[in-house]
Amino acid sequence: MSAQQSGAVSDAMVITWRNLKRIPRIPELAIFAILQSIMFVLLFAFVFGGAIPLPDGGDYKEFLMPGIFAQTIAFASATTAIGMTDDMGKGLIDRFRSLPMSRSAVLSGRTVADTIYQAGILVVLMLAGLVVGWRVNNGLAAFLFAVVLLLAFAHVMAWLGIWIGLSVPNTETAQQLTFVTIFPLTFISNVFVPPASLPPILQPIAEWNPVSTLTAATRELFGNPNPYVGDGIPGQYPILVTVGWMVVLLAIFAPLAIRKYRNTSQ
Amino acid sequence: MTNAIEAEGLVKVYRARRGSAEVRALDGVDLDVPQGTVLGLLGPNGAGKTTTVRILTTLLRPDAGRATVAGYDVVKQSNEVRQSIGLSGQYAAVDENLTGWENLYMFGRLYGMPKAEAKSRADELLEQFTLSDAGGRTIKTYSGGMRRRLDLAAALIGKPNLLFLDEPTTGLDPRSRLGMWDVIRGLVREGTTLLLTTQYLEEADELADTIAVVDTGKIIAQGTADELKAQVGGERIEVVVKDRALLPQARELLAVQAQGDVDFDEHTRRLTAASTGGAQQLVSIVQAMGDAGIGIDDITLRRPTLDDVFLTLTGHHTADESVEENA
């Protein structure tokens, strides 16, 4: 490793440390993120769930939880976007830019920290899932693979969040923008309902939606009920398609985010 | 003596949106700051002070012109420039959810210090800025003055001998402002070259060797505080007359008594003129007004403000024509 690369790694570690330190200092952020997800669990598991029959039978709560995990992970982009606009607005990004440090470290440090943060939220949600009746039926290796998949997806979403955060003027806009884009993605999907019950015109969207493939991939790995729509590639190979989506999204949004950061206020 | 900062013809143009009218935030700024001296950039909001600082500290690229800081080109050798400078001000901030110590440690590490060195430097700076007791508290709990001191401490992490302070005392109460001035003077005594921006003539007067007055992206005057004040004409007399109808009469009277033009504001019934005779002159003005039957609500003798400097140099008040600076 060259001196410059080792500098970038150590700078990124410092930025990661800084972002993780902040989490317990602003506990309301994590608490509301978790409460929002738990509200969805309660709403669907106990209010709507009874009215949603699964085509091949199976327990709705086991069906629901992987969807909730995927939904929460998809919203990781909002956390990152808001954090990024906050740093911009408060002048911290300028401070970092005035230091003789690696420029990429500000971004990579934040994406790493936000992924670790999502891991913590995932643990809480999994415990909540176990309480309401969600079970893991495929053994430890498959379980760990599913967790890795979820966190990798969270990391990709963090890069998307950086790009959004650098593109909008303030935290309010960042929040609204991620809300209106991510929410439809989680609803036109297999997260809450078997996708075959959606209107035909929405089914292709639900079929290829990355939130759907992530949900299907983790349902498969956890051994939970996994009804999908159509006999297409996403339904047959949800893990592969999810990995494909992550590669594509990262290839688009990481360079966009880095370019945006370089050009910010130039 | 070599120059720590040299700038030639700096231009920065902003466009709020594609197609909208452009705003020339900087319109050809030249600066020379010799090593070990203090330059005060004095001007109202939107004059281009912050834009100048942002270009010199590599946060912004100029659209035209060139600048060297510590001998390095701000565009081509930006990393070397960042290695040599410290920046503190309205825009370069500290993390309010970290403690004072954590902030300094983080900036030290990002400056390239090993862990042990960053730790001892953080302790040292907290001590130097009398923040040792507050070092373990998050910045959120700090007062305005403490926050500025920590901000300044963060700028000094790498022991730079070239420091940029963007409005270091704006928003501080008078006591904190005096404290901040002491801290800054201490740094200057140790030989730090300083570029400071301010809206307060008094502050530039207290701290700077040379003052450059900035307005609408240009430097309109440069010199020592005394030279500038000589141009402005020293202290000002301000008279508020009781009866608006007598304003023209009072104006004539004041023009005879004081030196130069009399500025008057119909709405507030206020007359302002340069004073030459101090308190004695006040007495004779009061007397003359009384003899002429002009009632006075208020009369004061005060030091010239930035507004007076502007009025003299540009013919308009500071609030006129200033565009919002949104860098």
Coordinates of C-alpha atoms in Angstrom, one line a residue, chain A residues 3 8 27 50 81 92 98 100 111 122 139 152 174-175 184 215 237:
Chain A
A3 CA 1.6 6.2 1.7
A8 CA -6.9 7.3 2.9
P27 CA -30.3 8.8 20.3
G50 CA -54.9 -11.5 8.9
A81 CA -28.5 11.8 2.9
L92 CA -18.0 20.4 8.7
S98 CA -9.5 22.6 4.4
P100 CA -4.6 18.0 4.2
T111 CA -20.8 4.8 4.2
L122 CA -31.0 -4.9 12.1
G139 CA -29.3 -22.9 9.6
A152 CA -24.0 -5.0 1.5
A174 CA -33.2 15.2 1.8
Q175 CA -35.8 13.6 4.0
P184 CA -43.2 3.5 -3.4
T215 CA -36.6 -9.5 0.2
Y237 CA -32.4 -16.4 -8.9

